[in-house]
C-alpha positions as MATLAB code, in Angstrom:
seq = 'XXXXXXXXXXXXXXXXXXXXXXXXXXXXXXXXXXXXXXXXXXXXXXXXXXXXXXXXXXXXXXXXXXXXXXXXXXXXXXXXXXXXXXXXXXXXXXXXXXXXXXXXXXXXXXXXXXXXXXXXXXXXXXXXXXXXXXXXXXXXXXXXXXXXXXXXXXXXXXXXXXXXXXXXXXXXXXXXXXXXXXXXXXXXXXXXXXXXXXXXXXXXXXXXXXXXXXXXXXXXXXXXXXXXXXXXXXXXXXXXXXXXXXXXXXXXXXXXXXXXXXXXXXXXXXXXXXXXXXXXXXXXXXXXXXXXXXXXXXXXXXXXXXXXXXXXXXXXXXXXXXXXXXXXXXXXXXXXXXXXXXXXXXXXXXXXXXXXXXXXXXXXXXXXXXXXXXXXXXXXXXXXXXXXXXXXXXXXXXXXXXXXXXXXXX';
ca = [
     -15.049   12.475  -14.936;
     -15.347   10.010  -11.793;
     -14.141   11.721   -8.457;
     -10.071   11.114   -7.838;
      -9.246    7.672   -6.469;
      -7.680    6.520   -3.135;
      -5.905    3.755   -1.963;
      -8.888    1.679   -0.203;
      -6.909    0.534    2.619;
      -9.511   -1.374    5.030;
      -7.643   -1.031    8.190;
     -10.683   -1.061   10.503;
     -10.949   -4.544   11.233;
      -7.181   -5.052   11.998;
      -7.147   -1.656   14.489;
     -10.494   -2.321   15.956;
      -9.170   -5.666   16.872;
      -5.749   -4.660   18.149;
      -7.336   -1.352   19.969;
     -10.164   -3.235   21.628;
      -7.066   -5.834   23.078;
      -5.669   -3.251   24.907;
      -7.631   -0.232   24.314;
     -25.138  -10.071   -5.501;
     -26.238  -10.785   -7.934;
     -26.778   -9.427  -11.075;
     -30.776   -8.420  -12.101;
     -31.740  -10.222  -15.662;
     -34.383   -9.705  -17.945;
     -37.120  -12.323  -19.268;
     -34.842  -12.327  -22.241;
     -31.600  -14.469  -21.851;
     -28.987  -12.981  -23.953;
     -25.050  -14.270  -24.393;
     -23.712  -11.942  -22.634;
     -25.854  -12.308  -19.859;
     -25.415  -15.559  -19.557;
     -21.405  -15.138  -19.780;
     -21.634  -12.522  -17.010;
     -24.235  -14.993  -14.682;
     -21.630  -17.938  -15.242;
     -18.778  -15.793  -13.824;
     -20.992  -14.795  -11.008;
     -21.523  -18.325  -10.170;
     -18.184  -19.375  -10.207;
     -17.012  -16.167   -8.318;
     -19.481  -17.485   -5.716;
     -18.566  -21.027   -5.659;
     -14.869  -20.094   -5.162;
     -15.700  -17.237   -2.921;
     -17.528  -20.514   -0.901;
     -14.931  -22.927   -0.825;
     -13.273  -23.936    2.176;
      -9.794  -22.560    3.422;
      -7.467  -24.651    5.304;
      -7.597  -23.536    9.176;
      -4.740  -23.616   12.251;
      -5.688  -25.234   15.304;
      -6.992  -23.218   17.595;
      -4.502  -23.106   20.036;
      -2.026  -22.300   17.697;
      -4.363  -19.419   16.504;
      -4.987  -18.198   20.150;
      -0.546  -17.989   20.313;
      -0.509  -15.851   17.283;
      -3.018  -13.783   17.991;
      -1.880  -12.957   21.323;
       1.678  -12.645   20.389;
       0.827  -10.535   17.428;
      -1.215   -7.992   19.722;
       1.525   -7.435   21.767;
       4.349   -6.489   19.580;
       2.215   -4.455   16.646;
      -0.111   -2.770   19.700;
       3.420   -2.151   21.694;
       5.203   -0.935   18.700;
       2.417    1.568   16.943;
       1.939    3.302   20.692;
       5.946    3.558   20.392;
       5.374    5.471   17.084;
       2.620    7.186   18.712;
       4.995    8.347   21.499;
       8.050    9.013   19.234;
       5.820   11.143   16.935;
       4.805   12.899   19.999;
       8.623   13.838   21.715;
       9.076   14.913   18.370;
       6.564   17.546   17.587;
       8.653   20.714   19.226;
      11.206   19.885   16.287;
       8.612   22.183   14.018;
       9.429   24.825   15.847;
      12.753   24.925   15.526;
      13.538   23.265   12.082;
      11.033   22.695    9.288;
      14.013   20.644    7.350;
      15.156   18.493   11.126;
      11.081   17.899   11.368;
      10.588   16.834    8.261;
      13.412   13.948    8.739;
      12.051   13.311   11.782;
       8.807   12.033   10.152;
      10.400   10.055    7.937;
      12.203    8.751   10.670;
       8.858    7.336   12.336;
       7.955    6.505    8.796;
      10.559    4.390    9.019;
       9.415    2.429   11.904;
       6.259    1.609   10.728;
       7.838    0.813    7.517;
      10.021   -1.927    9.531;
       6.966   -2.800   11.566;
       4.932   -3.867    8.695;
       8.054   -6.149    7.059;
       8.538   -7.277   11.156;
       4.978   -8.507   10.937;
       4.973   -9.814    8.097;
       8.089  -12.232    8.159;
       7.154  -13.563   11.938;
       3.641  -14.402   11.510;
       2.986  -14.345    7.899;
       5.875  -15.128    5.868;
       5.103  -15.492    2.264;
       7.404  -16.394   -0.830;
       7.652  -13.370   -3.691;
       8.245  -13.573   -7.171;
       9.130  -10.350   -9.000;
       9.245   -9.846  -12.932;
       9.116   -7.026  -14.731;
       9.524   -5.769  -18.430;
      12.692   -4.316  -20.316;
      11.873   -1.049  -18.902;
      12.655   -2.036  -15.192;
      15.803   -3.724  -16.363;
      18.981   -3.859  -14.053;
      16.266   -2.518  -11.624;
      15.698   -5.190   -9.587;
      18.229   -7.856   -7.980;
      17.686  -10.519   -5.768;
      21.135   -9.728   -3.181;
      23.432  -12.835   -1.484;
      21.280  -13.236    1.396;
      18.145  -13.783   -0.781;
      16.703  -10.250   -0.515;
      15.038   -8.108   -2.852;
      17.117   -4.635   -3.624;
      15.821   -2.129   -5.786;
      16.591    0.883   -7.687;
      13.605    2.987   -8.127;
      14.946    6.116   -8.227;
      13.893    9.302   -4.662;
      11.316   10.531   -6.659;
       8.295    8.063   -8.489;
       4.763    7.273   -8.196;
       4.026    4.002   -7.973;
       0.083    2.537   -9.017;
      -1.051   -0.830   -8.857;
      -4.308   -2.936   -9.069;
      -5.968   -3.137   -5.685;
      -6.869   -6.916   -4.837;
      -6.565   -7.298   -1.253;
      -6.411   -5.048    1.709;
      -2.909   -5.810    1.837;
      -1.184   -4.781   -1.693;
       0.027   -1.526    0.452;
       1.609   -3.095    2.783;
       3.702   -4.836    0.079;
       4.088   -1.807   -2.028;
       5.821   -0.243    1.477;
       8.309   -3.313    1.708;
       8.884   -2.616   -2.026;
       9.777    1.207   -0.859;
      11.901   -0.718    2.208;
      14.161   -3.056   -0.611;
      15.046    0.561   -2.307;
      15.905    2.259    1.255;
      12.767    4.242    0.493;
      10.128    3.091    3.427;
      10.632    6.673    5.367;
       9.558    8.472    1.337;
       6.438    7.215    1.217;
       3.555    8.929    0.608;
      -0.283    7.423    0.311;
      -3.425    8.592   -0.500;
      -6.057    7.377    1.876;
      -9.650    7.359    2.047;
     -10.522   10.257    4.758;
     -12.045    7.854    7.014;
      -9.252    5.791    8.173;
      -7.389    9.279    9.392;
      -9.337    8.702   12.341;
      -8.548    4.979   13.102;
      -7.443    5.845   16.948;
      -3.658    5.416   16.599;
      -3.089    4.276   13.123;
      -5.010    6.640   11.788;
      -3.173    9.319   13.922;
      -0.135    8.260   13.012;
      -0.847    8.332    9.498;
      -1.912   11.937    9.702;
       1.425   12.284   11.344;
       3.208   10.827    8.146;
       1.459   13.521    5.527;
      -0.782   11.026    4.031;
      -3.165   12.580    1.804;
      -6.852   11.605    2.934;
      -9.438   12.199   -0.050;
     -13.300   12.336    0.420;
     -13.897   11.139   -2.825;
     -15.604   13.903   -3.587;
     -13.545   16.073   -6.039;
     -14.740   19.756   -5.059;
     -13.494   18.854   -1.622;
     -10.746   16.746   -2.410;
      -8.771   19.011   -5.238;
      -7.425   22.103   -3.197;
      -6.356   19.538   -0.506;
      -4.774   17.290   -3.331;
      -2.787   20.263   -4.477;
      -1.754   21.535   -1.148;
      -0.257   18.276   -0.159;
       1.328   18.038   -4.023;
       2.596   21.098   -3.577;
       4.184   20.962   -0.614;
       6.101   17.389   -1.805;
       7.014   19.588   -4.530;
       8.702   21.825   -2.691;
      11.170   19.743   -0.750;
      12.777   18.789   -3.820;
      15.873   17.739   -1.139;
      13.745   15.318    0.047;
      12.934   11.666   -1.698;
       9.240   10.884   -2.228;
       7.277    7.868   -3.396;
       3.714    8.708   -4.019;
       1.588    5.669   -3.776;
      -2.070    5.520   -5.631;
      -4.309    2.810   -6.346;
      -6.316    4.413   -9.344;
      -9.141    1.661   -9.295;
      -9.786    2.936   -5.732;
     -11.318   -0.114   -3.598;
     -10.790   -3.356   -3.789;
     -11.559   -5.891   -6.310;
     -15.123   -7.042   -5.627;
     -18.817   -7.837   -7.060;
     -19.988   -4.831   -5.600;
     -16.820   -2.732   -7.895;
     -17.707   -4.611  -10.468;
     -21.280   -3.359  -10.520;
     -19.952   -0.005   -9.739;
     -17.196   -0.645  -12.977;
     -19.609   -1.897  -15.358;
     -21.745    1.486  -14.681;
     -18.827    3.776  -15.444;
     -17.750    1.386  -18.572;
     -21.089    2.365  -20.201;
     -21.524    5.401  -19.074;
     -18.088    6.171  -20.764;
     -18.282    3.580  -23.395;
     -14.709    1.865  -21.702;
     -14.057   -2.018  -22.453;
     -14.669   -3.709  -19.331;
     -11.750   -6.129  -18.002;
     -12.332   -9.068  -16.509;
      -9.972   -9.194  -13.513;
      -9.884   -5.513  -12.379;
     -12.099   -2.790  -12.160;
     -11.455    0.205  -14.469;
      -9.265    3.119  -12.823;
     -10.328    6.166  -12.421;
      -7.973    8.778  -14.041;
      -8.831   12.206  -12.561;
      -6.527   11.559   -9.089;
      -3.889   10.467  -10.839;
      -3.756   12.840  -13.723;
      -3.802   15.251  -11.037;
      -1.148   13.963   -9.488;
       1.508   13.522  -12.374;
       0.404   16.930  -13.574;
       1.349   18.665  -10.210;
       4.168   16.264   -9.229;
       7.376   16.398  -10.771;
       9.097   12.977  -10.762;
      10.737   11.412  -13.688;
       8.890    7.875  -13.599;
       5.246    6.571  -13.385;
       5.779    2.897  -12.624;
       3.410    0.228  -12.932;
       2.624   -3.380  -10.501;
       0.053   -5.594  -11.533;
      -0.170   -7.685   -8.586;
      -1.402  -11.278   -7.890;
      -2.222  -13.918   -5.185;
      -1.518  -17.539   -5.249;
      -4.597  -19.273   -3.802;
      -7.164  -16.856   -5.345;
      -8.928  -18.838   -7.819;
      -9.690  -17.209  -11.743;
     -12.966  -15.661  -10.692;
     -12.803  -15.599   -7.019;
     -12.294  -12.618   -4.901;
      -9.422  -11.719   -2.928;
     -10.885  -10.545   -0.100;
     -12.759  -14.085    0.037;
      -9.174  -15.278    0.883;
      -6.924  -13.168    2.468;
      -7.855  -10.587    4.705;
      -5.513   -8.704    7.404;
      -7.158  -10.873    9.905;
      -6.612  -14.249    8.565;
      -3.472  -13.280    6.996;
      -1.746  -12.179   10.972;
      -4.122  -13.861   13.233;
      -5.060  -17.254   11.553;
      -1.816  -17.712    9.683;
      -3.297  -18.021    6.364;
      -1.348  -15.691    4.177;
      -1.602  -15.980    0.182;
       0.774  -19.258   -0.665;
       2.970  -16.751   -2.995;
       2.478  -13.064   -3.951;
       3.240  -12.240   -7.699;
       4.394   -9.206   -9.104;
       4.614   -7.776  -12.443;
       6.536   -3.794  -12.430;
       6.768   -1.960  -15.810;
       8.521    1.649  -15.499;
       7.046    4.595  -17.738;
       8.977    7.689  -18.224;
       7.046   10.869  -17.436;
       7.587   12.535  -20.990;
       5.955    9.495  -22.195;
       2.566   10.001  -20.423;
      -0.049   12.412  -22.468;
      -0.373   14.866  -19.487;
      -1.458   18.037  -21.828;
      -5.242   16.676  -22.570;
      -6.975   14.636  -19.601;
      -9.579   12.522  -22.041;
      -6.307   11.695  -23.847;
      -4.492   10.572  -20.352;
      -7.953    8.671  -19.625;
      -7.591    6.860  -22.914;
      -4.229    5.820  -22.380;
      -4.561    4.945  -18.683;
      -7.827    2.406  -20.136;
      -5.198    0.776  -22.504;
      -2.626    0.585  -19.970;
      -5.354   -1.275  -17.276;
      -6.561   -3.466  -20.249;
      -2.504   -4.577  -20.949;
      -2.868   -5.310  -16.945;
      -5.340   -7.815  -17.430;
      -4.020   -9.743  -20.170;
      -1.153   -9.937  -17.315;
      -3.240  -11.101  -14.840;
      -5.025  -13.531  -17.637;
      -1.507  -14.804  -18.575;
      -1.279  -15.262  -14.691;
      -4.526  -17.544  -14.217;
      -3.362  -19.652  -17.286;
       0.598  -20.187  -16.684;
       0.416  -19.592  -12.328;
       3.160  -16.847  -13.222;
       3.973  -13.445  -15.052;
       6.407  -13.390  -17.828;
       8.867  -11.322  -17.912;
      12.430  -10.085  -18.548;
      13.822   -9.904  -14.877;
      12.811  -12.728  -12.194;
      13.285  -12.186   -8.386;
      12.273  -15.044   -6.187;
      12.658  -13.759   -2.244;
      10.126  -13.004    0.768;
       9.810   -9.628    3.072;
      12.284   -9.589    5.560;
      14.493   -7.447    7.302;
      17.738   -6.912    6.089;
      19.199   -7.069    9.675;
      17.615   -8.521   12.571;
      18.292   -5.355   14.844;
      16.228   -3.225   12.543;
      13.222   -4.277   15.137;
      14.990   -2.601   18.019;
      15.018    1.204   15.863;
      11.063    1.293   16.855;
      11.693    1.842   20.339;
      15.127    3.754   19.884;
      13.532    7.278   20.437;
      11.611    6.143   23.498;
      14.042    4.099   25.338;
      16.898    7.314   24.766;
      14.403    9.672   26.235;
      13.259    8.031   29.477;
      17.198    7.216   29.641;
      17.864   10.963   29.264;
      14.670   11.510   32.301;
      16.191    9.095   34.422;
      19.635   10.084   34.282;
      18.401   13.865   34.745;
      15.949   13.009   37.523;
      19.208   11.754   39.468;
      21.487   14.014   38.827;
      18.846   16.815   40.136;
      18.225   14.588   43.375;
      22.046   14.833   43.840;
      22.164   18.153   43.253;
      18.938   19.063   45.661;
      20.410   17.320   48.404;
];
């Protein structure tokens, strides 16, 4: 079995900008053969799309964003930063008042992210999903998305851009859920100066991708989500862990053979060990399912070609839509008592995905029982201002104690 996935979130480019502000082909063979030459045409037409020009802002315009978006995400994260900080003494008196307290600052970065998103890349949304998601999913007076997940899931999804988890925490946000989250991480990014901090902060789970090291720390982390059974928790997992690229693809089309797996032709085949693990050691009711999509990514082109966190915040070229497709799969339905049976049955489940996303390529949208048109944004405007809430009542409290001992002094 292949070593447990993460969730390949490429933050480096976006934190190494904002710190630094203020801090292939395929071989052949002399024989042609049809399937060679079916594999070489997508190639080529992945390249040629990957190739074609994207639409640019002026440069000005570019240089306002960028500078504006510095500010407020660099401001805000060292406010989390700081917040996490005042509150680390809280361990020592209350494991349960801690614990809230980190969800608290989950919070604000959930909020950040959704801030972010609807002042500098706003993006329509539209949400289907199957029979088993029904009554689920509502699209409220004011246009937003509201959902009913349930305090305890795990929530997978295809990984296509560097971005899908930041839309996957605004999906937590509609359900009042953005302080639950939970996301395994490649180990690297735990040391992404801030971010990466802060994630640690937030009990992410940071895999190795090396399964000897990574499965006592899996269970640890498991376990101790199991254990606050008071507390809500969505466990986030991308099970193809990267993103969808030539280079996975070569990597996929290795582990279909070695395995003897149907290959897909929009995704890359998931690795089940990570998240057999996890619904084996993780008691929640639900599994549930997003295949997502990106308007402007052409059938054979690569996401990451497109829409990077870069372009997408700096250059104001987000995706024209995002589309998403949620299915909802009781745990007692999932064959957790034999792993090469959970393997087989995760295979069929990624295959159905594709057939989604080929649907998707052929029609510009998923089918589907419930329909959802909206956008992230907050559901009130002052929901910014909770960022900076812990901060501004401490030096409050400083100031008003600083006084009161000069008075007192005198």
């Amino acid at each position: 079995m292949a070593p447990a996935p993460t969730a390949d979130i490429e933050l480096s480019s976006l934190a190494s900008s904002t710190t630094s502000s203020t801090t292939s082909a395929i071989s052949g063979s002399d024989s042609v053969s049809p399937v060679s030459s079916a594999a070489s045409s997508v190639v080529l037409k992945r390249a040629a799309a990957s190739t074609a020009l994207k639409p640019k802002r002026p440069v000005v315009l570019q240089a306002v964003r960028f500078v504006t978006f510095i500010v407020y995400f660099t401001s805000a994260v060292l406010t989390i930063n700081f917040t996490q900080l005042l509150g680390l003494p809280i361990r020592l008196i209350s494991k349960d008042w801690f614990h809230a307290y980190v969800d608290y600052t989950k919070q604000s970065f959930g909020l950040v992210l959704a801030t972010v998103t609807q002042w500098w890349s706003p993006t329509p949304v539209h949400i289907v999903g199957d029979r088993s998601v029904a009554g689920l999913m509502r699209r409220t007076e004011d246009g937003r998305l509201a959902t009913k997940f349930g305090d305890r899931v795990v929530l997978i999804a295809n990984h296509q851009i560097d971005s899908d988890w930041l839309y996957m925490w605004w999906i937590a946000y509609t359900g009042k859920h953005h302080g639950s989250i939970y996301i395994i991480l490649k180990e690297s990014l735990k040391n992404i100066p801030f971010i990466g901090w802060g994630m640690q902060y937030f009990r992410f789970i940071f895999m190795s991708r090396r399964w000897e090291n990574d499965e006592s720390r899996l269970k640890k982390s498991l376990g101790e989500i199991s254990n606050d059974l008071q507390w809500p928790a969505w466990l986030l997992i991308f099970p193809e862990g990267t993103n969808f690229t030539q280079d996975g693809i070569n990597k996929s089309q290795k582990y279909a053979q070695k395995f003897n797996f149907q290959e897909p032709q929009h995704l890359l085949l998931p690795r089940a060990r990570g998240l057999y693990f996890v619904l084996r050691n993780l008691n929640v009711p639900y599994l549930y399912d997003c295949t997502v999509a990106y308007e402007g990514v052409p059938r054979g082109g690569f996401g990451q070609d497109y829409f990077t966190l870069p372009s997408i915040y700096y250059q104001g070229r987000p995706p024209k839509s995002v589309h998403m497709h949620w299915r909802r799969f009781p745990r007692s339905s999932i064959p957790l008592d034999d792993e090469s049976e959970f393997e087989r049955w995760l295979q069929k489940l990624w295959m159905e995905k594709d057939e989604l996303l080929e649907s998707y390529y052929v029609n510009g949208h998923f089918d589907g029982e419930e329909l959802v048109d909206t956008e992230v944004r907050l559901k009130k405007k002052r929901e910014v201002l909770q960022v900076y809430a812990v901060p501004v009542a401490f030096f409050l409290c400083v100031n008003v104690a600083w006084k009161a001992w000069s008075l007192i002094s005198r």
